[in-house]
C-alpha positions as MATLAB code, in Angstrom:
seq = 'MTIVHKGMGKIVEGILKYQKTIQGEILPIFREILDKPAPKMAIVTGIDSRIVVSRLLQAQPGTFFFIRSPGGFIPKFESSETSVASGTPAALELACVNNNANTIVVLGHSDSRPINMLYDMKDNLDSQASNNPSALKKWLILNGRDSVTKFKEFESSGFNKCLTFSEGHPNQFQAYIDPENQFSIRDKFSMINTLKQLKNVNNYNFLKDKIAKNLLRGYALWTDIRTNDIYMFSYKEKRFIKIDESTYNDLYKECDTIQ';
ca = [
     -12.345  -30.253 -106.691;
      -9.442  -29.872 -104.262;
      -9.265  -26.536 -102.448;
      -5.706  -25.332 -102.022;
      -5.163  -23.209  -98.934;
      -2.400  -21.053 -100.318;
      -1.633  -19.364  -97.006;
      -0.727  -22.619  -95.245;
       1.007  -23.828  -98.375;
       3.242  -20.771  -98.184;
       4.135  -21.690  -94.602;
       5.027  -25.274  -95.519;
       7.080  -23.998  -98.449;
       8.913  -21.599  -96.132;
       9.711  -24.374  -93.646;
      11.220  -26.502  -96.409;
      13.298  -23.554  -97.636;
      14.459  -22.916  -94.052;
      15.541  -26.541  -93.684;
      17.528  -26.402  -96.913;
      19.229  -23.049  -96.302;
      19.761  -21.672  -92.790;
      18.678  -24.432  -90.385;
      22.164  -25.929  -90.308;
      23.686  -22.503  -89.736;
      21.568  -21.548  -86.726;
      21.095  -25.004  -85.161;
      24.290  -24.591  -83.065;
      22.867  -21.318  -81.710;
      19.639  -23.069  -80.681;
      21.621  -25.825  -78.968;
      23.662  -23.244  -77.091;
      20.620  -21.414  -75.711;
      18.355  -24.461  -75.332;
      18.630  -24.696  -71.537;
      19.644  -21.110  -70.768;
      17.939  -18.543  -72.985;
      18.690  -15.092  -71.603;
      17.104  -12.395  -73.766;
      17.744   -8.946  -72.300;
      15.276   -6.975  -74.409;
      11.531   -6.898  -74.990;
      10.330   -5.436  -78.300;
       6.747   -4.155  -78.352;
       5.280   -3.508  -81.794;
       2.216   -3.985  -83.971;
       1.175   -6.960  -86.082;
       1.862   -5.446  -89.504;
       3.199   -8.158  -91.816;
       5.529   -5.625  -93.465;
       7.536   -5.189  -90.244;
       9.881   -8.169  -89.940;
      11.422   -7.146  -86.645;
      14.082   -9.836  -86.410;
      15.370   -8.901  -89.849;
      15.263   -5.138  -89.210;
      17.258   -5.553  -86.005;
      19.444   -8.422  -87.237;
      18.392  -10.500  -84.235;
      19.793  -13.927  -83.476;
      17.607  -16.568  -81.742;
      17.383  -15.948  -78.004;
      18.059  -12.200  -78.256;
      14.611  -10.631  -77.817;
      11.138  -11.193  -76.454;
       8.647  -10.091  -79.138;
       5.299   -8.679  -77.981;
       2.813   -7.824  -80.726;
      -0.718   -6.446  -80.808;
      -2.793   -4.256  -83.168;
      -1.304   -0.767  -82.894;
       1.577   -1.951  -80.710;
      -0.174   -0.682  -77.574;
       1.102   -1.013  -74.038;
      -2.185   -0.679  -72.111;
      -2.214    1.748  -69.219;
      -1.658   -0.058  -65.921;
      -5.149    0.802  -64.639;
      -6.614   -0.682  -67.836;
      -4.774   -3.962  -67.341;
      -6.081   -4.064  -63.763;
      -9.689   -4.057  -64.969;
      -9.273   -7.376  -66.769;
      -8.803   -5.935  -70.231;
      -8.055   -8.799  -72.593;
      -4.403   -8.127  -73.376;
      -1.342  -10.298  -73.129;
       1.044   -7.318  -73.158;
       1.218   -6.722  -69.365;
       1.711  -10.453  -68.784;
       4.401  -10.577  -71.463;
       6.243   -7.617  -69.914;
       6.132   -9.303  -66.514;
       7.457  -12.532  -68.024;
      10.267  -10.700  -69.815;
      11.331   -8.126  -67.235;
      10.462   -9.720  -63.885;
      10.710  -13.460  -64.461;
      13.603  -13.246  -66.948;
      15.292   -9.956  -65.945;
      15.195   -8.263  -69.327;
      16.583   -4.776  -68.784;
      15.385   -2.986  -71.921;
      11.911   -2.378  -73.351;
      11.730   -1.006  -76.885;
       8.509    0.321  -78.391;
       8.694    0.072  -82.186;
       6.228    2.189  -84.157;
       6.085    2.743  -87.892;
       4.542    4.734  -90.710;
       1.324    3.688  -92.440;
       0.120    1.592  -89.501;
      -3.391    0.494  -90.483;
      -4.754    0.371  -86.898;
      -3.193    3.740  -86.039;
      -4.605    5.238  -89.247;
      -7.999    3.866  -88.230;
      -7.644    5.486  -84.814;
      -6.699    8.767  -86.489;
      -9.840    8.610  -88.635;
     -11.961    8.155  -85.490;
     -10.217   10.834  -83.433;
     -13.033   13.386  -83.596;
     -15.844   11.033  -82.515;
     -14.321    8.449  -80.192;
     -17.248    8.420  -77.755;
     -19.903    7.679  -80.368;
     -17.660    5.056  -81.956;
     -17.082    3.400  -78.577;
     -20.766    3.147  -77.690;
     -22.208    2.188  -81.073;
     -19.563   -0.019  -82.653;
     -19.497   -3.821  -82.313;
     -15.990   -4.051  -83.814;
     -13.512   -5.636  -81.401;
     -10.659   -3.885  -83.204;
     -12.199   -0.423  -82.932;
     -13.011   -0.927  -79.248;
      -9.386   -1.988  -78.675;
      -8.091    1.090  -80.486;
     -10.390    3.499  -78.632;
      -9.624    2.015  -75.224;
      -5.866    2.077  -75.674;
      -5.490    4.987  -78.086;
      -7.606    7.674  -76.426;
      -4.605    9.228  -74.662;
      -2.681    9.337  -77.942;
      -5.576   11.239  -79.532;
      -5.639   13.709  -76.632;
      -1.894   14.312  -76.912;
      -2.129   14.713  -80.687;
      -4.898   17.318  -80.333;
      -2.674   19.227  -77.916;
       0.039   19.166  -80.573;
      -2.410   20.091  -83.337;
      -3.768   23.076  -81.417;
      -0.237   24.473  -81.128;
       0.144   24.544  -84.906;
       2.239   21.350  -84.756;
       5.099   23.214  -83.086;
       4.756   22.501  -79.371;
       7.328   20.527  -77.409;
       5.189   17.798  -75.836;
       5.654   16.424  -72.330;
       5.115   12.738  -71.584;
       4.791   11.058  -68.151;
       3.939   14.416  -66.598;
       4.846   14.538  -62.916;
       6.701   11.214  -63.068;
      10.440   10.973  -62.253;
      10.934    9.677  -65.805;
       9.087   12.581  -67.421;
      10.457   13.425  -70.861;
       9.809   15.953  -73.617;
       9.628   15.540  -77.375;
       9.589   17.613  -80.530;
       7.573   15.759  -83.150;
       9.059   15.910  -86.649;
      10.515   19.428  -86.243;
      11.829   19.335  -89.836;
       8.266   18.619  -91.059;
       9.386   15.665  -93.184;
       6.417   13.419  -92.483;
       2.672   13.419  -92.958;
       0.155   14.312  -90.253;
      -0.683   10.621  -89.839;
       2.994    9.792  -89.355;
       3.273   12.511  -86.703;
       0.263   10.915  -84.999;
       2.006    7.543  -85.152;
       5.135    9.008  -83.541;
       3.072   10.490  -80.715;
       1.344    7.153  -80.182;
       4.724    5.399  -80.032;
       5.921    7.791  -77.316;
       2.638    7.365  -75.434;
       3.318    3.618  -75.189;
       6.842    4.383  -73.948;
       5.263    6.578  -71.275;
       2.957    3.726  -70.195;
       5.958    1.541  -69.368;
       6.627    3.847  -66.404;
       3.230    3.131  -64.824;
       3.404   -0.621  -64.236;
       3.786   -1.376  -60.533;
       5.833   -4.517  -61.167;
       8.352   -2.456  -63.211;
       8.585    0.716  -61.112;
      11.233   -0.592  -58.712;
      13.499   -1.765  -61.532;
      13.083    1.553  -63.354;
      13.840    3.542  -60.189;
      17.027    1.523  -59.607;
      18.107    1.941  -63.255;
      17.799   -1.807  -63.808;
      15.306   -1.274  -66.613;
      14.845    1.429  -69.232;
      12.429    2.045  -72.061;
      13.296    3.286  -75.552;
      11.338    4.104  -78.692;
      12.100    3.313  -82.319;
      10.065    4.380  -85.336;
      10.548    3.138  -88.868;
       9.443    4.622  -92.173;
       8.297    1.581  -94.124;
       8.607    3.474  -97.400;
      12.384    3.747  -97.016;
      13.091    1.215  -94.222;
      14.930    3.981  -92.364;
      14.812    3.511  -88.584;
      14.678    6.388  -86.105;
      15.529    6.268  -82.416;
      13.979    8.641  -79.914;
      16.786   10.575  -78.243;
      15.979   11.672  -74.703;
      18.881   14.099  -74.979;
      17.816   15.705  -78.275;
      14.096   15.300  -77.488;
      13.201   13.944  -80.919;
      13.437   10.962  -83.235;
      16.820   10.788  -84.988;
      17.569    8.595  -87.979;
      20.065    5.859  -87.197;
      22.953    5.926  -89.663;
      26.734    6.144  -89.612;
      26.667    9.871  -88.856;
      24.449    9.486  -85.762;
      25.447    6.024  -84.549;
      28.120    7.061  -82.032;
      25.994    9.681  -80.285;
      22.935    7.443  -80.128;
      24.974    4.481  -78.908;
      26.436    6.586  -76.088;
      22.914    7.528  -75.037;
      21.893    3.898  -74.664;
      22.017    2.350  -71.231;
      25.069    0.484  -69.993;
      23.146   -2.133  -67.996;
      24.788   -5.530  -68.354;
];
């Protein structure tokens, strides 16, 4: 009896469909960037199969570096220095130092399975860390502990406090988390985690000089997968704002003008 590996079959089927439909359309773009790709943005997000980043952002080949890991974490700089197995710091160095990308975007989303798992462990992280053989849970605890601490600060305020990120850093920023109370507690947790990763961008030694000279800036996006609405964190308004025709102009003006 022949065993059909449907997953790989789906890939082969997709390649054939690509060849018949859009390969001819985008081949000139590939030829144009073949010897001189110059992506100016690095997108950091999770590995959720429901988040098709290139489609959400309408990205052409050669536009972005994509960096993905469970939970979309950007490990703290001191964690990366202790040989934590993560390609994210190396990918950021490749994108922003070796290739001069000037924008880092952290993309979080609702119903993230790893972030929900971290939320479920939030009240017993230490026992989970010492007694759990799961590589995934160890990864979440190591990189998500600060997000849990920040969430508990928010929780203890009755979910009303304006939170401060990158305390004491020149790029310190503040955030109101879902002030209209539209989203679930887990979604609020996800938003806080997204901003925590944005904060970690400021701590990498190989990025600090570029950030200080305004040659590099970090941003945060968050998408509700139930509606596919995308929210941008506004440093000016101190909260996530839905991107639509009514907010586009103000949000666009807030974006950097680095060329």
